[in-house]
Amino acid sequence: MAGTIFLANLATMQPGLGAYGAIPRGALAIAGGRITWVGQAAALPPALRAGAAIHDLGEAWITPGLIDCHTHLVFAGERSAEYEARLGGISYEEAARAGRGILSTVSATRAADEAALLASAESRLARLLAEGVTTVEIKSGYGLTLPDELKMLRVARALGKRHGVRVRTTLLAAHAVPPEFAGRADAYVDHITADILPAALAEGLVDAVDAFAEAIAFSPSQTARVFAAAAAAGLRVKLHADQLSDGGGAALAASHRALSADHLEYASAAGITAMARAGTVAVMLPGAFATVGADQPPPVAGFRAAGVAMAVATDCNPGSSPMCSLLLAVNLACSLFRMTPEEALAGVTRNAAKALGLDGETGMLAPGLAAEFAAWPVGHPRELAYWMGGVSPLIINRK
Ligand code: NIG
Ligand code: FE
């Protein structure tokens, strides 16, 4: 099949090819939505060149399509008043306990219909897509009833269909204890495992299951019950872990072979070791770190030393991270967490794919993977981390 060839500098992000997996003056051949060949332009096989459409992008750099592996993109309303109050001195936990926090977004999201949720999420998704995002994970968790959780997940699926972006849906019914179950968190966990998860599965709405393990949310044993139900249904899990305190979340996630543990500001040394053994990806969320005014960054040096793969995501949500720029997350992961620009770029490509169970499908420029990439007007791939957002791709190729 005659395909298409792009000539440019390539940041393949393949491990083992040196920094950024770079191939200066490279060629990327695609056909039928897959990458068929990657290498130096001078080595391009003549048989591939024959009949192919050739686009010479000159000095541009091509990267894999960007992957935002942790978002709460579907929600109603906004929480700028809470943000202002927190700047005035109250903490994220105090706001949550006072009924602002997650539960205020739950009220707004329950009151919104699918059309309204879709329209507001589309405006945020557009900003991600304009930055070269080709895969986005979207969590439920602001419905907390069976119909409202399904409503959120249907909107997430609709976003993928309407915008040609790969959407991975995550059921986060264990995000907060809903008001109807106040003081009865265990009964709510029963409802999740007996009713919400099976219904979401039956409708084909769930790719993974997540929970918020924290003093203001779910205990380790409640989280483990949600994870056991997910495993019984054949689903992989993720965890909001050790964000505000060390609750043993990193080790808990690892013990369930979680795809990822996310936030991790307070992850312990034992948690890091367990994650390394389990192959659980550490997802860094600098937007939430900055917005809640946290003072302890996640143990990036510990993850690096232990060989834990690190991803970076926006955590786009109305409370702790009202951020719709994945490139800004990349920049902040470097400036606030001391990740290297190469680590941060791997964090929104190769390792973000792994955090979603999509390694082998996307996240690198390599033969056999989906033809998802962006070409950038930069002189070096580290520029994508250097600018504080605002770099626009010249070309974006989606699935
Ligand atoms: O990832 N930590 C829990 N969940 C979100 C915040 C949700 C909210 O405040 O609305 C997070 O930071
Ligand atoms: Fe989150």
mmCIF file of N, CA and C in Angstrom, residues 54-148:
data_model
loop_
_atom_site.group_PDB
_atom_site.id
_atom_site.type_symbol
_atom_site.label_atom_id
_atom_site.label_comp_id
_atom_site.label_asym_id
_atom_site.label_seq_id
_atom_site.Cartn_x
_atom_site.Cartn_y
_atom_site.Cartn_z
ATOM 1 N N ILE A 54 5.165 12.491 -0.148
ATOM 2 C CA ILE A 54 6.284 12.885 0.724
ATOM 3 C C ILE A 54 6.099 14.330 1.200
ATOM 4 N N HIS A 55 6.151 14.503 2.539
ATOM 5 C CA HIS A 55 6.050 15.846 3.123
ATOM 6 C C HIS A 55 7.369 16.168 3.794
ATOM 7 N N ASP A 56 8.075 17.135 3.276
ATOM 8 C CA ASP A 56 9.351 17.533 3.875
ATOM 9 C C ASP A 56 9.088 18.658 4.866
ATOM 10 N N LEU A 57 9.249 18.365 6.144
ATOM 11 C CA LEU A 57 8.961 19.355 7.192
ATOM 12 C C LEU A 57 10.223 20.095 7.626
ATOM 13 N N GLY A 58 11.278 19.943 6.872
ATOM 14 C CA GLY A 58 12.495 20.718 7.105
ATOM 15 C C GLY A 58 13.086 20.466 8.475
ATOM 16 N N GLU A 59 13.258 21.546 9.232
ATOM 17 C CA GLU A 59 13.941 21.464 10.526
ATOM 18 C C GLU A 59 12.994 21.126 11.680
ATOM 19 N N ALA A 60 11.714 20.938 11.388
ATOM 20 C CA ALA A 60 10.746 20.659 12.464
ATOM 21 C C ALA A 60 11.103 19.360 13.183
ATOM 22 N N TRP A 61 10.605 19.234 14.409
ATOM 23 C CA TRP A 61 10.758 18.002 15.187
ATOM 24 C C TRP A 61 9.410 17.301 15.281
ATOM 25 N N ILE A 62 9.408 16.008 15.011
ATOM 26 C CA ILE A 62 8.195 15.208 15.189
ATOM 27 C C ILE A 62 8.314 14.414 16.482
ATOM 28 N N THR A 63 7.269 14.480 17.305
ATOM 29 C CA THR A 63 7.195 13.658 18.524
ATOM 30 C C THR A 63 5.985 12.729 18.400
ATOM 31 N N PRO A 64 5.919 11.696 19.220
ATOM 32 C CA PRO A 64 4.670 10.943 19.308
ATOM 33 C C PRO A 64 3.543 11.892 19.699
ATOM 34 N N GLY A 65 2.308 11.569 19.333
ATOM 35 C CA GLY A 65 1.171 12.342 19.808
ATOM 36 C C GLY A 65 1.188 12.374 21.333
ATOM 37 N N LEU A 66 0.804 13.517 21.911
ATOM 38 C CA LEU A 66 0.862 13.627 23.369
ATOM 39 C C LEU A 66 -0.326 12.903 24.013
ATOM 40 N N ILE A 67 -0.099 12.396 25.202
ATOM 41 C CA ILE A 67 -1.095 11.591 25.926
ATOM 42 C C ILE A 67 -1.306 12.210 27.304
ATOM 43 N N ASP A 68 -2.544 12.651 27.570
ATOM 44 C CA ASP A 68 -2.874 13.168 28.904
ATOM 45 C C ASP A 68 -3.516 12.015 29.674
ATOM 46 N N CYS A 69 -2.743 11.378 30.558
ATOM 47 C CA CYS A 69 -3.170 10.096 31.142
ATOM 48 C C CYS A 69 -3.923 10.244 32.461
ATOM 49 N N HIS A 70 -4.279 11.473 32.855
ATOM 50 C CA HIS A 70 -5.059 11.661 34.101
ATOM 51 C C HIS A 70 -5.836 12.963 33.973
ATOM 52 N N THR A 71 -7.132 12.851 33.660
ATOM 53 C CA THR A 71 -7.970 14.052 33.652
ATOM 54 C C THR A 71 -9.338 13.739 34.254
ATOM 55 N N HIS A 72 -9.960 14.819 34.730
ATOM 56 C CA HIS A 72 -11.373 14.781 35.145
ATOM 57 C C HIS A 72 -12.059 15.803 34.229
ATOM 58 N N LEU A 73 -11.970 15.568 32.929
ATOM 59 C CA LEU A 73 -12.353 16.589 31.943
ATOM 60 C C LEU A 73 -13.851 16.885 31.932
ATOM 61 N N VAL A 74 -14.656 15.889 32.327
ATOM 62 C CA VAL A 74 -16.124 16.055 32.280
ATOM 63 C C VAL A 74 -16.620 16.492 33.661
ATOM 64 N N PHE A 75 -17.120 17.709 33.740
ATOM 65 C CA PHE A 75 -17.710 18.203 34.999
ATOM 66 C C PHE A 75 -18.532 19.447 34.673
ATOM 67 N N ALA A 76 -19.378 19.862 35.604
ATOM 68 C CA ALA A 76 -20.127 21.102 35.423
ATOM 69 C C ALA A 76 -19.634 22.141 36.430
ATOM 70 N N GLY A 77 -19.758 23.389 36.056
ATOM 71 C CA GLY A 77 -19.423 24.490 36.961
ATOM 72 C C GLY A 77 -17.936 24.749 37.055
ATOM 73 N N GLU A 78 -17.585 25.552 38.026
ATOM 74 C CA GLU A 78 -16.173 25.863 38.287
ATOM 75 C C GLU A 78 -16.056 26.234 39.763
ATOM 76 N N ARG A 79 -14.837 26.310 40.269
ATOM 77 C CA ARG A 79 -14.675 26.519 41.727
ATOM 78 C C ARG A 79 -13.701 27.665 42.022
ATOM 79 N N SER A 80 -13.864 28.763 41.285
ATOM 80 C CA SER A 80 -12.931 29.875 41.521
ATOM 81 C C SER A 80 -13.134 30.494 42.911
ATOM 82 N N ALA A 81 -14.360 30.433 43.434
ATOM 83 C CA ALA A 81 -14.584 31.004 44.777
ATOM 84 C C ALA A 81 -13.821 30.192 45.825
ATOM 85 N N GLU A 82 -13.823 28.860 45.630
ATOM 86 C CA GLU A 82 -13.052 28.002 46.548
ATOM 87 C C GLU A 82 -11.559 28.300 46.415
ATOM 88 N N TYR A 83 -11.124 28.506 45.190
ATOM 89 C CA TYR A 83 -9.704 28.821 44.958
ATOM 90 C C TYR A 83 -9.317 30.091 45.721
ATOM 91 N N GLU A 84 -10.191 31.096 45.599
ATOM 92 C CA GLU A 84 -9.934 32.368 46.276
ATOM 93 C C GLU A 84 -9.907 32.173 47.793
ATOM 94 N N ALA A 85 -10.849 31.361 48.297
ATOM 95 C CA ALA A 85 -10.897 31.117 49.748
ATOM 96 C C ALA A 85 -9.634 30.391 50.209
ATOM 97 N N ARG A 86 -9.180 29.458 49.387
ATOM 98 C CA ARG A 86 -7.961 28.724 49.762
ATOM 99 C C ARG A 86 -6.748 29.646 49.745
ATOM 100 N N LEU A 87 -6.718 30.582 48.796
ATOM 101 C CA LEU A 87 -5.608 31.553 48.793
ATOM 102 C C LEU A 87 -5.675 32.409 50.050
ATOM 103 N N GLY A 88 -6.894 32.587 50.568
ATOM 104 C CA GLY A 88 -7.084 33.356 51.802
ATOM 105 C C GLY A 88 -6.678 32.584 53.039
ATOM 106 N N GLY A 89 -6.356 31.299 52.899
ATOM 107 C CA GLY A 89 -5.805 30.587 54.058
ATOM 108 C C GLY A 89 -6.406 29.232 54.363
ATOM 109 N N ILE A 90 -7.610 28.908 53.864
ATOM 110 C CA ILE A 90 -8.131 27.583 54.216
ATOM 111 C C ILE A 90 -7.488 26.525 53.316
ATOM 112 N N SER A 91 -7.368 25.307 53.834
ATOM 113 C CA SER A 91 -6.678 24.266 53.073
ATOM 114 C C SER A 91 -7.666 23.526 52.174
ATOM 115 N N TYR A 92 -7.114 22.745 51.242
ATOM 116 C CA TYR A 92 -7.941 21.929 50.344
ATOM 117 C C TYR A 92 -8.821 20.975 51.166
ATOM 118 N N GLU A 93 -8.228 20.381 52.218
ATOM 119 C CA GLU A 93 -9.003 19.455 53.063
ATOM 120 C C GLU A 93 -10.119 20.196 53.803
ATOM 121 N N GLU A 94 -9.798 21.385 54.328
ATOM 122 C CA GLU A 94 -10.836 22.149 55.043
ATOM 123 C C GLU A 94 -11.978 22.502 54.097
ATOM 124 N N ALA A 95 -11.618 22.902 52.879
ATOM 125 C CA ALA A 95 -12.657 23.234 51.900
ATOM 126 C C ALA A 95 -13.516 22.004 51.630
ATOM 127 N N ALA A 96 -12.862 20.837 51.505
ATOM 128 C CA ALA A 96 -13.607 19.601 51.228
ATOM 129 C C ALA A 96 -14.536 19.276 52.385
ATOM 130 N N ARG A 97 -14.011 19.380 53.605
ATOM 131 C CA ARG A 97 -14.828 19.038 54.774
ATOM 132 C C ARG A 97 -15.980 20.018 54.939
ATOM 133 N N ALA A 98 -15.815 21.259 54.450
ATOM 134 C CA ALA A 98 -16.879 22.264 54.588
ATOM 135 C C ALA A 98 -17.914 22.138 53.472
ATOM 136 N N GLY A 99 -17.790 21.070 52.645
ATOM 137 C CA GLY A 99 -18.813 20.843 51.622
ATOM 138 C C GLY A 99 -18.559 21.621 50.343
ATOM 139 N N ARG A 100 -17.439 22.351 50.283
ATOM 140 C CA ARG A 100 -17.052 22.926 48.994
ATOM 141 C C ARG A 100 -16.431 21.758 48.257
ATOM 142 N N GLY A 101 -15.206 21.874 47.804
ATOM 143 C CA GLY A 101 -14.505 20.709 47.307
ATOM 144 C C GLY A 101 -15.283 19.887 46.285
ATOM 145 N N ILE A 102 -14.939 18.606 46.237
ATOM 146 C CA ILE A 102 -15.474 17.699 45.229
ATOM 147 C C ILE A 102 -17.004 17.692 45.242
ATOM 148 N N LEU A 103 -17.600 17.707 46.463
ATOM 149 C CA LEU A 103 -19.060 17.555 46.525
ATOM 150 C C LEU A 103 -19.809 18.726 45.888
ATOM 151 N N SER A 104 -19.191 19.905 45.843
ATOM 152 C CA SER A 104 -19.891 21.005 45.169
ATOM 153 C C SER A 104 -19.920 20.753 43.662
ATOM 154 N N THR A 105 -18.865 20.155 43.127
ATOM 155 C CA THR A 105 -18.888 19.811 41.700
ATOM 156 C C THR A 105 -19.837 18.648 41.442
ATOM 157 N N VAL A 106 -19.994 17.774 42.437
ATOM 158 C CA VAL A 106 -20.956 16.674 42.299
ATOM 159 C C VAL A 106 -22.374 17.248 42.140
ATOM 160 N N SER A 107 -22.741 18.237 42.957
ATOM 161 C CA SER A 107 -24.091 18.831 42.825
ATOM 162 C C SER A 107 -24.286 19.407 41.435
ATOM 163 N N ALA A 108 -23.294 20.162 40.973
ATOM 164 C CA ALA A 108 -23.428 20.807 39.656
ATOM 165 C C ALA A 108 -23.493 19.767 38.540
ATOM 166 N N THR A 109 -22.703 18.700 38.673
ATOM 167 C CA THR A 109 -22.645 17.697 37.607
ATOM 168 C C THR A 109 -23.925 16.869 37.580
ATOM 169 N N ARG A 110 -24.478 16.581 38.750
ATOM 170 C CA ARG A 110 -25.757 15.848 38.767
ATOM 171 C C ARG A 110 -26.852 16.659 38.085
ATOM 172 N N ALA A 111 -26.800 17.986 38.257
ATOM 173 C CA ALA A 111 -27.861 18.838 37.706
ATOM 174 C C ALA A 111 -27.724 19.048 36.200
ATOM 175 N N ALA A 112 -26.565 18.707 35.644
ATOM 176 C CA ALA A 112 -26.334 18.968 34.221
ATOM 177 C C ALA A 112 -26.726 17.751 33.377
ATOM 178 N N ASP A 113 -27.274 17.991 32.184
ATOM 179 C CA ASP A 113 -27.566 16.854 31.315
ATOM 180 C C ASP A 113 -26.353 16.556 30.418
ATOM 181 N N GLU A 114 -26.483 15.458 29.659
ATOM 182 C CA GLU A 114 -25.327 15.037 28.856
ATOM 183 C C GLU A 114 -24.905 16.118 27.860
ATOM 184 N N ALA A 115 -25.882 16.809 27.284
ATOM 185 C CA ALA A 115 -25.535 17.817 26.268
ATOM 186 C C ALA A 115 -24.712 18.946 26.897
ATOM 187 N N ALA A 116 -25.112 19.374 28.087
ATOM 188 C CA ALA A 116 -24.385 20.476 28.739
ATOM 189 C C ALA A 116 -22.988 20.018 29.154
ATOM 190 N N LEU A 117 -22.893 18.795 29.665
ATOM 191 C CA LEU A 117 -21.570 18.286 30.060
ATOM 192 C C LEU A 117 -20.663 18.155 28.842
ATOM 193 N N LEU A 118 -21.248 17.694 27.751
ATOM 194 C CA LEU A 118 -20.458 17.527 26.525
ATOM 195 C C LEU A 118 -19.932 18.880 26.052
ATOM 196 N N ALA A 119 -20.799 19.887 26.043
ATOM 197 C CA ALA A 119 -20.380 21.197 25.536
ATOM 198 C C ALA A 119 -19.255 21.780 26.387
ATOM 199 N N SER A 120 -19.362 21.674 27.700
ATOM 200 C CA SER A 120 -18.313 22.283 28.523
ATOM 201 C C SER A 120 -17.015 21.485 28.421
ATOM 202 N N ALA A 121 -17.125 20.158 28.347
ATOM 203 C CA ALA A 121 -15.901 19.358 28.218
ATOM 204 C C ALA A 121 -15.238 19.602 26.857
ATOM 205 N N GLU A 122 -16.059 19.843 25.838
ATOM 206 C CA GLU A 122 -15.494 20.086 24.500
ATOM 207 C C GLU A 122 -14.604 21.320 24.481
ATOM 208 N N SER A 123 -14.976 22.329 25.238
ATOM 209 C CA SER A 123 -14.155 23.547 25.217
ATOM 210 C C SER A 123 -12.797 23.267 25.859
ATOM 211 N N ARG A 124 -12.772 22.414 26.861
ATOM 212 C CA ARG A 124 -11.479 22.065 27.485
ATOM 213 C C ARG A 124 -10.695 21.114 26.590
ATOM 214 N N LEU A 125 -11.406 20.136 26.019
ATOM 215 C CA LEU A 125 -10.720 19.185 25.139
ATOM 216 C C LEU A 125 -10.075 19.909 23.954
ATOM 217 N N ALA A 126 -10.759 20.932 23.441
ATOM 218 C CA ALA A 126 -10.211 21.653 22.281
ATOM 219 C C ALA A 126 -8.827 22.212 22.594
ATOM 220 N N ARG A 127 -8.645 22.660 23.835
ATOM 221 C CA ARG A 127 -7.348 23.244 24.203
ATOM 222 C C ARG A 127 -6.282 22.159 24.260
ATOM 223 N N LEU A 128 -6.646 20.968 24.728
ATOM 224 C CA LEU A 128 -5.672 19.868 24.731
ATOM 225 C C LEU A 128 -5.338 19.444 23.303
ATOM 226 N N LEU A 129 -6.378 19.332 22.481
ATOM 227 C CA LEU A 129 -6.149 18.854 21.112
ATOM 228 C C LEU A 129 -5.261 19.825 20.332
ATOM 229 N N ALA A 130 -5.436 21.109 20.591
ATOM 230 C CA ALA A 130 -4.635 22.110 19.875
ATOM 231 C C ALA A 130 -3.153 21.994 20.218
ATOM 232 N N GLU A 131 -2.851 21.328 21.311
ATOM 233 C CA GLU A 131 -1.454 21.132 21.726
ATOM 234 C C GLU A 131 -0.901 19.782 21.298
ATOM 235 N N GLY A 132 -1.585 19.073 20.412
ATOM 236 C CA GLY A 132 -1.009 17.826 19.924
ATOM 237 C C GLY A 132 -1.382 16.602 20.736
ATOM 238 N N VAL A 133 -2.412 16.717 21.588
ATOM 239 C CA VAL A 133 -2.854 15.543 22.351
ATOM 240 C C VAL A 133 -3.641 14.615 21.421
ATOM 241 N N THR A 134 -3.285 13.347 21.420
ATOM 242 C CA THR A 134 -3.971 12.362 20.574
ATOM 243 C C THR A 134 -4.665 11.283 21.403
ATOM 244 N N THR A 135 -4.359 11.209 22.696
ATOM 245 C CA THR A 135 -5.033 10.276 23.610
ATOM 246 C C THR A 135 -5.288 11.006 24.928
ATOM 247 N N VAL A 136 -6.495 10.852 25.453
ATOM 248 C CA VAL A 136 -6.805 11.472 26.743
ATOM 249 C C VAL A 136 -7.594 10.498 27.605
ATOM 250 N N GLU A 137 -7.192 10.398 28.846
ATOM 251 C CA GLU A 137 -7.933 9.600 29.819
ATOM 252 C C GLU A 137 -8.937 10.516 30.504
ATOM 253 N N ILE A 138 -10.147 10.012 30.707
ATOM 254 C CA ILE A 138 -11.186 10.821 31.355
ATOM 255 C C ILE A 138 -11.844 9.983 32.447
ATOM 256 N N LYS A 139 -11.905 10.546 33.650
ATOM 257 C CA LYS A 139 -12.474 9.828 34.794
ATOM 258 C C LYS A 139 -13.907 10.278 35.062
ATOM 259 N N SER A 140 -14.695 9.374 35.617
ATOM 260 C CA SER A 140 -15.975 9.780 36.206
ATOM 261 C C SER A 140 -15.649 10.276 37.625
ATOM 262 N N GLY A 141 -16.623 10.328 38.491
ATOM 263 C CA GLY A 141 -16.313 10.666 39.876
ATOM 264 C C GLY A 141 -16.973 11.935 40.388
ATOM 265 N N TYR A 142 -17.758 12.606 39.525
ATOM 266 C CA TYR A 142 -18.531 13.756 40.000
ATOM 267 C C TYR A 142 -20.034 13.471 39.903
ATOM 268 N N GLY A 143 -20.373 12.184 39.721
ATOM 269 C CA GLY A 143 -21.778 11.797 39.683
ATOM 270 C C GLY A 143 -22.117 11.100 40.991
ATOM 271 N N LEU A 144 -21.390 10.006 41.261
ATOM 272 C CA LEU A 144 -21.503 9.252 42.519
ATOM 273 C C LEU A 144 -22.883 8.636 42.738
ATOM 274 N N THR A 145 -23.706 8.600 41.692
ATOM 275 C CA THR A 145 -24.885 7.721 41.675
ATOM 276 C C THR A 145 -24.731 6.890 40.415
ATOM 277 N N LEU A 146 -25.464 5.791 40.340
ATOM 278 C CA LEU A 146 -25.350 4.953 39.143
ATOM 279 C C LEU A 146 -25.658 5.759 37.873
ATOM 280 N N PRO A 147 -26.820 6.424 37.788
ATOM 281 C CA PRO A 147 -27.101 7.137 36.533
ATOM 282 C C PRO A 147 -26.110 8.268 36.254
ATOM 283 N N ASP A 148 -25.666 8.955 37.287
ATOM 284 C CA ASP A 148 -24.789 10.106 37.051
ATOM 285 C C ASP A 148 -23.365 9.682 36.689
#
